[in-house]
Short mmCIF file of C-alpha atoms in Angstrom, two decimals:
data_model
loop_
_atom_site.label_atom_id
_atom_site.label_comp_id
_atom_site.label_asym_id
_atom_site.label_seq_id
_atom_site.Cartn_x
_atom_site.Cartn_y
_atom_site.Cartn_z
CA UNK A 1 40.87 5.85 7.35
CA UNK A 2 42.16 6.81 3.58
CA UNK A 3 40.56 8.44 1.16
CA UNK A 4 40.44 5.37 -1.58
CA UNK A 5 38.60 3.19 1.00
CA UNK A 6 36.72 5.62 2.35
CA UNK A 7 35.30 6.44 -1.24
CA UNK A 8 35.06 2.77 -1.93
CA UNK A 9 32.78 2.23 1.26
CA UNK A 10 30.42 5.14 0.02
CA UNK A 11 30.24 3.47 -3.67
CA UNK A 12 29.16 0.51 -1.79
CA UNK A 13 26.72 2.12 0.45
CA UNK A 14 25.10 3.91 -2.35
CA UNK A 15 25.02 0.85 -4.54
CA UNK A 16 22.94 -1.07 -1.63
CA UNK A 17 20.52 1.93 -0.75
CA UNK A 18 19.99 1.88 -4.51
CA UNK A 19 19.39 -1.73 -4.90
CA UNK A 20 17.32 -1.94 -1.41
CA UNK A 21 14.81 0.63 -2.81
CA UNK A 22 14.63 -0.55 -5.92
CA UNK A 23 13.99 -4.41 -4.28
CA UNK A 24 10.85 -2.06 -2.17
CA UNK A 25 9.65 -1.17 -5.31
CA UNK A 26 9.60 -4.80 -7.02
CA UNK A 27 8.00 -6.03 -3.98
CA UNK A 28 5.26 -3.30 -3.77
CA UNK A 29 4.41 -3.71 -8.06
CA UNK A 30 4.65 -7.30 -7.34
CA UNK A 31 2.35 -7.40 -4.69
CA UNK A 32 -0.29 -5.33 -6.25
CA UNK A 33 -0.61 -6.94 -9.07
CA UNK A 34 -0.69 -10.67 -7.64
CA UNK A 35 -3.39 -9.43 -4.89
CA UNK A 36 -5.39 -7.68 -7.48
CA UNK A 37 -5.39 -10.51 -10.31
CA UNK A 38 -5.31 -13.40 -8.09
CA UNK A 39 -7.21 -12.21 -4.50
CA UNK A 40 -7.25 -15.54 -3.30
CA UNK A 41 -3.26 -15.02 -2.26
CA UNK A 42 -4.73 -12.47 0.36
CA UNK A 43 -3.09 -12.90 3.60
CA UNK A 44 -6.82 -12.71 5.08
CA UNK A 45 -7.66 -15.56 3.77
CA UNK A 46 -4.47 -17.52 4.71
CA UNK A 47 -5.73 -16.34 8.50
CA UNK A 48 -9.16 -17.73 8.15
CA UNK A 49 -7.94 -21.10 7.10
CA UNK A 50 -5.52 -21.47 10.17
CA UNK A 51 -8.85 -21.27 12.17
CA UNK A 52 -10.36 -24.35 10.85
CA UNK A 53 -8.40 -26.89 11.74
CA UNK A 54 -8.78 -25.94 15.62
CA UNK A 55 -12.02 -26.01 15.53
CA UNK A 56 -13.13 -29.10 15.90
CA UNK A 57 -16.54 -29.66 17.52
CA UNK A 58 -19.35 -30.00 15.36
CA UNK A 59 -21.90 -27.86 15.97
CA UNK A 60 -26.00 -27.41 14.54
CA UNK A 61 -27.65 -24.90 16.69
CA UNK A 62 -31.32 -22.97 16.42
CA UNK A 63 -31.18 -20.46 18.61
CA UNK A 64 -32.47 -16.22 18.98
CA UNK A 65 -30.72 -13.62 16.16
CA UNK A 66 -28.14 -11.40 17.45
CA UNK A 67 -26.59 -8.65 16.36
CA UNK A 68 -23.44 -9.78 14.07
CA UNK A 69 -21.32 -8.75 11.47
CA UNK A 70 -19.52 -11.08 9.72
CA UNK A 71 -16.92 -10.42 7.05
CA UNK A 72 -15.05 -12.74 4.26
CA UNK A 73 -14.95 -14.60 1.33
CA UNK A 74 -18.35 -16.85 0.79
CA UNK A 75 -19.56 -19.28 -1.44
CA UNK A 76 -22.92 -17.46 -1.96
CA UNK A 77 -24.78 -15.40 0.11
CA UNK A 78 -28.87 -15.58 -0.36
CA UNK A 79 -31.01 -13.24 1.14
CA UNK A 80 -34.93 -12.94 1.03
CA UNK A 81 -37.23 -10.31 2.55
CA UNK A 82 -39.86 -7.44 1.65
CA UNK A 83 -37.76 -4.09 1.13
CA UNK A 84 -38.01 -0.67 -1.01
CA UNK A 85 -34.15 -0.07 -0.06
CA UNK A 86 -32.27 0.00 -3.20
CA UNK A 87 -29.61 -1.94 -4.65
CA UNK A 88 -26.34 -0.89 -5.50
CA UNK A 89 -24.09 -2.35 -8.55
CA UNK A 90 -20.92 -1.15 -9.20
CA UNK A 91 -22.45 2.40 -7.97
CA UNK A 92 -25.77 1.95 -10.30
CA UNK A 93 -28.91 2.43 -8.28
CA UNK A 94 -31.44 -0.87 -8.74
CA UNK A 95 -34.65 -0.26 -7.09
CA UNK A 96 -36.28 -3.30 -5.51
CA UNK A 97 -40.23 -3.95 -5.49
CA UNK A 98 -41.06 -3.94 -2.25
CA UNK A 99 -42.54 -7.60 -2.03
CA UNK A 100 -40.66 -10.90 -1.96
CA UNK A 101 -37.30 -9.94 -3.41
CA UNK A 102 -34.56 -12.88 -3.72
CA UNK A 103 -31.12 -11.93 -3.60
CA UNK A 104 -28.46 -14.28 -4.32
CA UNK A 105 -24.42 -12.77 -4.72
CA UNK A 106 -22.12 -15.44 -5.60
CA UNK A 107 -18.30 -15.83 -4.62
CA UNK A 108 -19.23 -13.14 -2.58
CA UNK A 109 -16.50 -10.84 -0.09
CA UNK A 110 -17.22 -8.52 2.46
CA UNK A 111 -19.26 -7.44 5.30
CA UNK A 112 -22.85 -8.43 6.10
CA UNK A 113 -24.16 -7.09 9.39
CA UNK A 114 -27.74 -7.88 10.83
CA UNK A 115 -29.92 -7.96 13.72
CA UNK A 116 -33.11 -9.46 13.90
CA UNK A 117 -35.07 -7.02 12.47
CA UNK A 118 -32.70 -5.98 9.20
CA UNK A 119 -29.67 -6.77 7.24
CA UNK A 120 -28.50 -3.05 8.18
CA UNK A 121 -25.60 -3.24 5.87
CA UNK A 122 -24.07 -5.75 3.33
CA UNK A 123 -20.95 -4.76 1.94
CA UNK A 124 -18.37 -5.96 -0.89
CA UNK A 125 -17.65 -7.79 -4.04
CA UNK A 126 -19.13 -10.67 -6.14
CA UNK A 127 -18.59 -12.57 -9.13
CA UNK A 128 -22.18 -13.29 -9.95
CA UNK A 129 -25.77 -10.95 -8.58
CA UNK A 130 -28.82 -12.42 -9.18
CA UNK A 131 -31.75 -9.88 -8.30
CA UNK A 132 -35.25 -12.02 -8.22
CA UNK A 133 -33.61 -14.96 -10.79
CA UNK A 134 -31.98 -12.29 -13.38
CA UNK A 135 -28.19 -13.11 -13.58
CA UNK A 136 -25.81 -10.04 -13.36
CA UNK A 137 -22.29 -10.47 -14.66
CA UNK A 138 -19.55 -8.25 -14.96
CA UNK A 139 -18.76 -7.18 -18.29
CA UNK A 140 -15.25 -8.61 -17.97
CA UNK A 141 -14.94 -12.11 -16.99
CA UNK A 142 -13.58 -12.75 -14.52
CA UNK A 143 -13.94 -9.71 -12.59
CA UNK A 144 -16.06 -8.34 -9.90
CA UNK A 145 -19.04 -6.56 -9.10
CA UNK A 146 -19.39 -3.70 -6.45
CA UNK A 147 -22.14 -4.15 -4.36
CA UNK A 148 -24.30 -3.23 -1.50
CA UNK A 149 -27.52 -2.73 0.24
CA UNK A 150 -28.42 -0.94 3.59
CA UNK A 151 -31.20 -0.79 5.51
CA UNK A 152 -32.81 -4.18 4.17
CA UNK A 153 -35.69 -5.67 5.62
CA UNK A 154 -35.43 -9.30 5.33
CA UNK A 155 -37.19 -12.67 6.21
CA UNK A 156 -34.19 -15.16 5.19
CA UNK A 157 -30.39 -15.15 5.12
CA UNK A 158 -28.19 -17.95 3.98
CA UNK A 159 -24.23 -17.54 3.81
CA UNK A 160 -22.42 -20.51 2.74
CA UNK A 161 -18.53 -22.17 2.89
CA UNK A 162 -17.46 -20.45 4.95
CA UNK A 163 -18.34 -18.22 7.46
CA UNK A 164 -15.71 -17.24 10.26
CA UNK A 165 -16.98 -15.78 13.69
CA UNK A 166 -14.34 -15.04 16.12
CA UNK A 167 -16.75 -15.19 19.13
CA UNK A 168 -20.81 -14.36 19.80
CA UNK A 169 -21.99 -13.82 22.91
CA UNK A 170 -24.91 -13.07 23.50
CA UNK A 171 -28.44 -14.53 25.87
CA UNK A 172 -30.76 -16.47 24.00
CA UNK A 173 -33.10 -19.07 23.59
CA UNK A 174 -33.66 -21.93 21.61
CA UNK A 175 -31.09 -25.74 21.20
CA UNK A 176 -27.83 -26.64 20.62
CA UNK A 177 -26.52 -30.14 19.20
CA UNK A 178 -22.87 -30.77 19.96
CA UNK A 179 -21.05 -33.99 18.09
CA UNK A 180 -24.10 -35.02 16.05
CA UNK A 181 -26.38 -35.81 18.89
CA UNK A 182 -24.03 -36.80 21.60
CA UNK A 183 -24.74 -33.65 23.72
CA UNK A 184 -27.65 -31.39 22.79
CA UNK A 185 -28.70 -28.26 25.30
CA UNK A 186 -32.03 -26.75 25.19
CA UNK A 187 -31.50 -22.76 26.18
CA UNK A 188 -34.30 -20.72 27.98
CA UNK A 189 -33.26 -16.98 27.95
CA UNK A 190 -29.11 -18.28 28.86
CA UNK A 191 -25.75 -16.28 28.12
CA UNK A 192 -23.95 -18.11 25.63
CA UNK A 193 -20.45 -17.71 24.22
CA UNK A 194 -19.36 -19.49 20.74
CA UNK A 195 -15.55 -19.00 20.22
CA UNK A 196 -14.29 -19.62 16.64
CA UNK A 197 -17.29 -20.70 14.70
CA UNK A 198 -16.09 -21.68 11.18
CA UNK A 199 -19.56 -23.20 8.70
CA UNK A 200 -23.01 -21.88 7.26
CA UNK A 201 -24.77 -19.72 8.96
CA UNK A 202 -28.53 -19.14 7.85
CA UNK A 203 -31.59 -17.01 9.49
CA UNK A 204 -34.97 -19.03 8.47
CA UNK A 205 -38.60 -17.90 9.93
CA UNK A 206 -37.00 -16.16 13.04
CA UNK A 207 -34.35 -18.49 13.93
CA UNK A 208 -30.42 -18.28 13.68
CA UNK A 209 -29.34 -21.41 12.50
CA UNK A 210 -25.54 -22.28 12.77
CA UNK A 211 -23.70 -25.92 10.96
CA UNK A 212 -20.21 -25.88 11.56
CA UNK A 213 -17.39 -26.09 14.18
CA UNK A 214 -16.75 -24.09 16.69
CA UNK A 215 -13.57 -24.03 19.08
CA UNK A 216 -15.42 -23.37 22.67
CA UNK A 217 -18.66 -23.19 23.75
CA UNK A 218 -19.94 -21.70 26.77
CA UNK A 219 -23.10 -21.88 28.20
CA UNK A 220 -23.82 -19.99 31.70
CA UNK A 221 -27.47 -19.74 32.92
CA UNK A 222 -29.06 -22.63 35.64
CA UNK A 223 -25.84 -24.33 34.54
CA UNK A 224 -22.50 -23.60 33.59
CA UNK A 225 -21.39 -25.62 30.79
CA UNK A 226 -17.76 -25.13 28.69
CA UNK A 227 -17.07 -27.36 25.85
CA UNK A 228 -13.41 -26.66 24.32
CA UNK A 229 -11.18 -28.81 21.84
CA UNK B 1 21.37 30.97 -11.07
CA UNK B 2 24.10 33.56 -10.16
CA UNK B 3 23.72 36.62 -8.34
CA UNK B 4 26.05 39.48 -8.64
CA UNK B 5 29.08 37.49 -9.42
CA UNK B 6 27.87 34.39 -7.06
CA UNK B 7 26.55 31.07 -7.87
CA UNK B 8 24.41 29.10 -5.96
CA UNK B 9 24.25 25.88 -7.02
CA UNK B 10 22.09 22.39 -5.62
CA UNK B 11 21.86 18.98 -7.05
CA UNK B 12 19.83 18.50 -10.49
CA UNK B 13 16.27 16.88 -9.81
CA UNK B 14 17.25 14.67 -12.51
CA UNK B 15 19.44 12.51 -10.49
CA UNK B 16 16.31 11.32 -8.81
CA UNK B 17 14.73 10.15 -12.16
CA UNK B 18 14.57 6.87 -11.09
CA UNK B 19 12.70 7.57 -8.45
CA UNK B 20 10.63 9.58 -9.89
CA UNK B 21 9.72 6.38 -13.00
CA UNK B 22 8.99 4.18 -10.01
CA UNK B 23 6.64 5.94 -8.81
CA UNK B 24 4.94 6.76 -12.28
CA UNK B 25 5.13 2.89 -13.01
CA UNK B 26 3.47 2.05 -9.41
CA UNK B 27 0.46 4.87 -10.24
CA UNK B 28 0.28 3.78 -13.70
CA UNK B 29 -0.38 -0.22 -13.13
CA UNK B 30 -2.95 1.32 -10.57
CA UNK B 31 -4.62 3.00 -13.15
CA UNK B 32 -4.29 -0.08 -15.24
CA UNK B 33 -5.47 -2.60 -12.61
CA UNK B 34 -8.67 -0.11 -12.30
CA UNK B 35 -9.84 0.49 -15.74
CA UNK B 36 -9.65 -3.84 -16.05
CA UNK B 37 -12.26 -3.50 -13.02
CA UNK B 38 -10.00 -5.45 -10.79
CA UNK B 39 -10.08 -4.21 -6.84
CA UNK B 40 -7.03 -3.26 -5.73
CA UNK B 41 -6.01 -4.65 -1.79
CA UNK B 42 -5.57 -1.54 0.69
CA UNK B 43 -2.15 -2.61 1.89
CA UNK B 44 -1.33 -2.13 -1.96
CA UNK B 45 -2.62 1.35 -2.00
CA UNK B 46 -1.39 2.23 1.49
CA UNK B 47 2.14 0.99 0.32
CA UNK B 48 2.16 2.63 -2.59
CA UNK B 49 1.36 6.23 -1.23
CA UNK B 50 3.76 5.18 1.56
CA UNK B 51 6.61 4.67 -1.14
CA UNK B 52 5.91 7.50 -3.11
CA UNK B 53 5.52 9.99 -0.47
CA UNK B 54 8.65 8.61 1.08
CA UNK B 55 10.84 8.70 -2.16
CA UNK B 56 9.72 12.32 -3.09
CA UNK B 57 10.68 13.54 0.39
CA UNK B 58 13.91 11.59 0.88
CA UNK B 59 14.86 13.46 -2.58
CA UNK B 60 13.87 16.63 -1.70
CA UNK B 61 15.85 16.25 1.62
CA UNK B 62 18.85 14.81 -0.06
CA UNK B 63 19.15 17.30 -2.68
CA UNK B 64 18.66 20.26 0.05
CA UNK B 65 21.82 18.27 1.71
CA UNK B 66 24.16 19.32 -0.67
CA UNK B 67 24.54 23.13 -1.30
CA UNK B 68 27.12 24.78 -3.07
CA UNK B 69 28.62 27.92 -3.80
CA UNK B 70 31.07 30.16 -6.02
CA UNK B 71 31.77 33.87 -5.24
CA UNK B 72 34.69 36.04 -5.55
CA UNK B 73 36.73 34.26 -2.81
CA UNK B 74 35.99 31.09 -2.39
CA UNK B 75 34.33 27.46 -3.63
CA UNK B 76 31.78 26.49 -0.97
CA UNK B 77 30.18 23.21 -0.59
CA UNK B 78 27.90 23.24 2.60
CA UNK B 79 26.46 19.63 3.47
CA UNK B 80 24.18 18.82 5.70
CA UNK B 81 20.51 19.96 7.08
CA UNK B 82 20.75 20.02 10.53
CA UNK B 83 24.38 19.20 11.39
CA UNK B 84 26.29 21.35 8.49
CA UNK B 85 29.88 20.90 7.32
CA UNK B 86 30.97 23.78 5.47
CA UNK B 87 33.93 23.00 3.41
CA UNK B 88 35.75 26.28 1.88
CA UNK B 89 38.31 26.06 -0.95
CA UNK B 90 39.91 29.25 -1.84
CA UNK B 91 40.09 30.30 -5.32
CA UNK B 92 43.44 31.22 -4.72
CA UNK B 93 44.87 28.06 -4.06
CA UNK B 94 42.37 26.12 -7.29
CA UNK B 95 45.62 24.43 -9.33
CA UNK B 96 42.38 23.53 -11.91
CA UNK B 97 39.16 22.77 -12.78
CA UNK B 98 37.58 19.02 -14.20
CA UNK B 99 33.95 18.34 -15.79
CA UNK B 100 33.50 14.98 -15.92
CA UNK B 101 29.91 13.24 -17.20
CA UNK B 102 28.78 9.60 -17.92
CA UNK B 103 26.46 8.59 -20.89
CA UNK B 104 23.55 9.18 -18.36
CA UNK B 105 24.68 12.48 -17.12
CA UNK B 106 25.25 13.56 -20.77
CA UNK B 107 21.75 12.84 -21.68
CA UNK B 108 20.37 14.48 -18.52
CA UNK B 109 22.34 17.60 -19.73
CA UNK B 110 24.06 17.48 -15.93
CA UNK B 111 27.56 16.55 -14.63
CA UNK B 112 30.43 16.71 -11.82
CA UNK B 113 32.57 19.76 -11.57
CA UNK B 114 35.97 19.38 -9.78
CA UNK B 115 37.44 22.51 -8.94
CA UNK B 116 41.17 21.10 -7.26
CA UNK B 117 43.53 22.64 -5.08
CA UNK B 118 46.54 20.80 -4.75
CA UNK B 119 45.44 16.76 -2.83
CA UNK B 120 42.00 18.94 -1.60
CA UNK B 121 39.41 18.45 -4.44
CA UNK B 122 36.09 20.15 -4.15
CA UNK B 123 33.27 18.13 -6.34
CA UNK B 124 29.68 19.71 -7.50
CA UNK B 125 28.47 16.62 -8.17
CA UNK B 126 25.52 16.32 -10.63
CA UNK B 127 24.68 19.78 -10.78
CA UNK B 128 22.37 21.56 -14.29
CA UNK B 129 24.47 23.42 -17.25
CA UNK B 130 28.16 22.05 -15.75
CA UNK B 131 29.55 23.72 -18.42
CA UNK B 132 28.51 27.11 -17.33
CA UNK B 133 29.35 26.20 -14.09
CA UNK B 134 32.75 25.53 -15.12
CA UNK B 135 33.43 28.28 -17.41
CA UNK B 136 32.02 30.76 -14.66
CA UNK B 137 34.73 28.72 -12.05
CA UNK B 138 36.96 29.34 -14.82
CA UNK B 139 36.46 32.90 -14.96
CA UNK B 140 36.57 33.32 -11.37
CA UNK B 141 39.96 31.69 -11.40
CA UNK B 142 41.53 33.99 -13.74
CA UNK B 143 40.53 37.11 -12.34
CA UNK B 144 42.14 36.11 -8.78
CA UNK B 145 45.14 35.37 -10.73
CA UNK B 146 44.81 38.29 -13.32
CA UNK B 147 44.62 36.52 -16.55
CA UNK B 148 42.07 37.53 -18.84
CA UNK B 149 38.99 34.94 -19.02
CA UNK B 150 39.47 31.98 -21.21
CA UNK B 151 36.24 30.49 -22.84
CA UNK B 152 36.26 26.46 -22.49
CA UNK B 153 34.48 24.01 -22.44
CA UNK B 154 36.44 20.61 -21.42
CA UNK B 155 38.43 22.26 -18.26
CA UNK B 156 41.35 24.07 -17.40
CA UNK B 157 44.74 23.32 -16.32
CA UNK B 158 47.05 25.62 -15.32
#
């Protein structure tokens, strides 16, 4: 090969390794700043909305509290319960009286986790934090506030619009009403599997209340039931 | 720089300026996008670090690439990390020597020595203080051929 073209094809090369990490670098700046000033772009929450649409079954069930995390972006999330665990605001301790405290976070995203006995962790960011009806806003609008709570012993939990559950399984008591009526299923101490639950989920006097849609449903105990769309 | 009548020479860091402001401008809108209060996504973060950790070392390892050398005998340019090619031009057979910069070279305060032998040209490309490079290529060049040293700044031609 001669010299000329062989120096041309190295000008070249160098010219598109050049460009090609400069292009990386556009992408990355570009990407952090869209994600950061508009985080409804996330690719998360492009996934959760391809869920919806296959879940089709309408679902309203009352049934036993398992143990669940659940993670996203929600329309509020409301809880209510007797706890001395503190609160935590963009790293700012906020002690809570240890009788009937009402928690509401708005546009909230992150992680709750519970069992039946306590919220042991919630997680994340909201726009709005109401602690027992004072409003909390960022100083900044528009922005966020850093929150979270461990260790909180509640009575009532409400998360609204909309809460994604890959799959629960768990045995438990209590009814489920499939279609609005058309099929409902009283459970006695039954294994139960809900596949793609997308809806409200709420906790009220002892009970684990789900609205929503779910993909499959399978109940095994004195009978084996599947419902799928 | 020199050492008993040899230089040792690698690429300037300042070729990899660019880099180097890309990766300023990445930790600087970081900084920004924090002190606004706005959360910044992990894949964000993780790329950044990812880029900047990968820039810095693919400079490092492309300026250790190029090595180059002048003693009493020969111009050396040894390229490569692993697999080396070790290119020797003796000063003997040097017909001259070129310094050649472009506005952004000149402002760096680097540039491209050519020391030439006939067709064979030997480049020290973007190497610090080219001019004392070339006067000390220069000097080397005269001895061999027993001329007393010239001091210039542009180049020789013989």
């Amino acid at each position: 090969m001669s010299e000329p073209f062989m120096y041309m094809r190295k000008k070249k090369n160098k010219y598109y390794t050049a460009l090609a990490i400069f292009l990386v670098f556009v992408s990355i700046l570009g990407y952090m700043l869209l994600t950061s000033f508009y985080p409804k772009l996330s690719l998360t929450g492009k996934i959760i909305d391809e869920v919806r649409p296959n879940s089709t079954i309408t679902i309203s069930a009352e049934l036993g509290i398992p143990e669940l995390k659940v993670s996203g972006d929600f329309k509020s999330v409301k809880l209510s319960g007797n706890s001395e665990s503190p609160l935590y605001i963009e790293g700012s301790k906020f002690p809570l009286a240890s009788k009937n405290n009402f928690l509401v976070f708005e546009n909230f995203t992150g992680d709750v986790n519970f069992d039946q006995n306590e919220i042991s962790k919630i997680s994340g960011k909201a726009l709005r934090v109401s602690v027992n009806g004072v409003p909390m806003e960022p100083r900044i609008k528009g922005t966020t506030l850093k929150i979270s709570v461990d260790n909180f012993n509640y009575n009532d939990l409400g998360i609204e619009d909309e809460v994604v559950i890959k799959e629960i399984s768990y045995s438990t008591s209590g009814s489920i009403n499939i279609n609005n009526g058309k099929n409902i299923f009283s459970l006695d101490g039954e294994q139960i599997i809900v596949e793609d639950f997308v809806g409200d989920l709420k906790i009220l006097g002892g009970k684990f209340k789900l609205d929503g849609f779910v993909k499959k449903l399978d109940i095994n105990g004195k009978s084996a039931i599947t419902i799928s769309s | 720089m020199a050492e008993g009548g040899v230089l040792k020479i690698r690429i300037s860091r300042k070729v990899y300026l660019p880099i180097y402001i890309m990766i300023f401008i990445l930790f600087v809108t970081m900084g920004a996008i924090k002190f606004q209060g706005k959360e910044i996504s992990i894949i964000a973060f993780r790329s950044v670090l990812t880029f900047s950790i990968a820039g810095m070392l693919w400079a490092e390892v492309h300026r250790l690439k190029n090595k180059y050398e002048i003693n009493d005998h020969a111009v050396v340019h040894v390229k490569g990390l692993l697999f080396k090619t070790i290119k020797k031009t003796d000063i003997h057979a040097l017909s001259d020597a070129q310094l050649s910069q472009n506005p952004w070279q000149t402002i760096l305060g680097i540039g491209n020595v050519s020391a030439n032998a006939f067709s064979e040209i030997t480049s020290l490309k973007n190497i610090n203080s080219p001019h004392k490079v070339i006067n000390f290529l220069e000097e080397k060049m005269n001895r061999k051929s027993g001329m007393p040293a010239q001091n210039t700044k542009g180049g020789r031609k013989s």
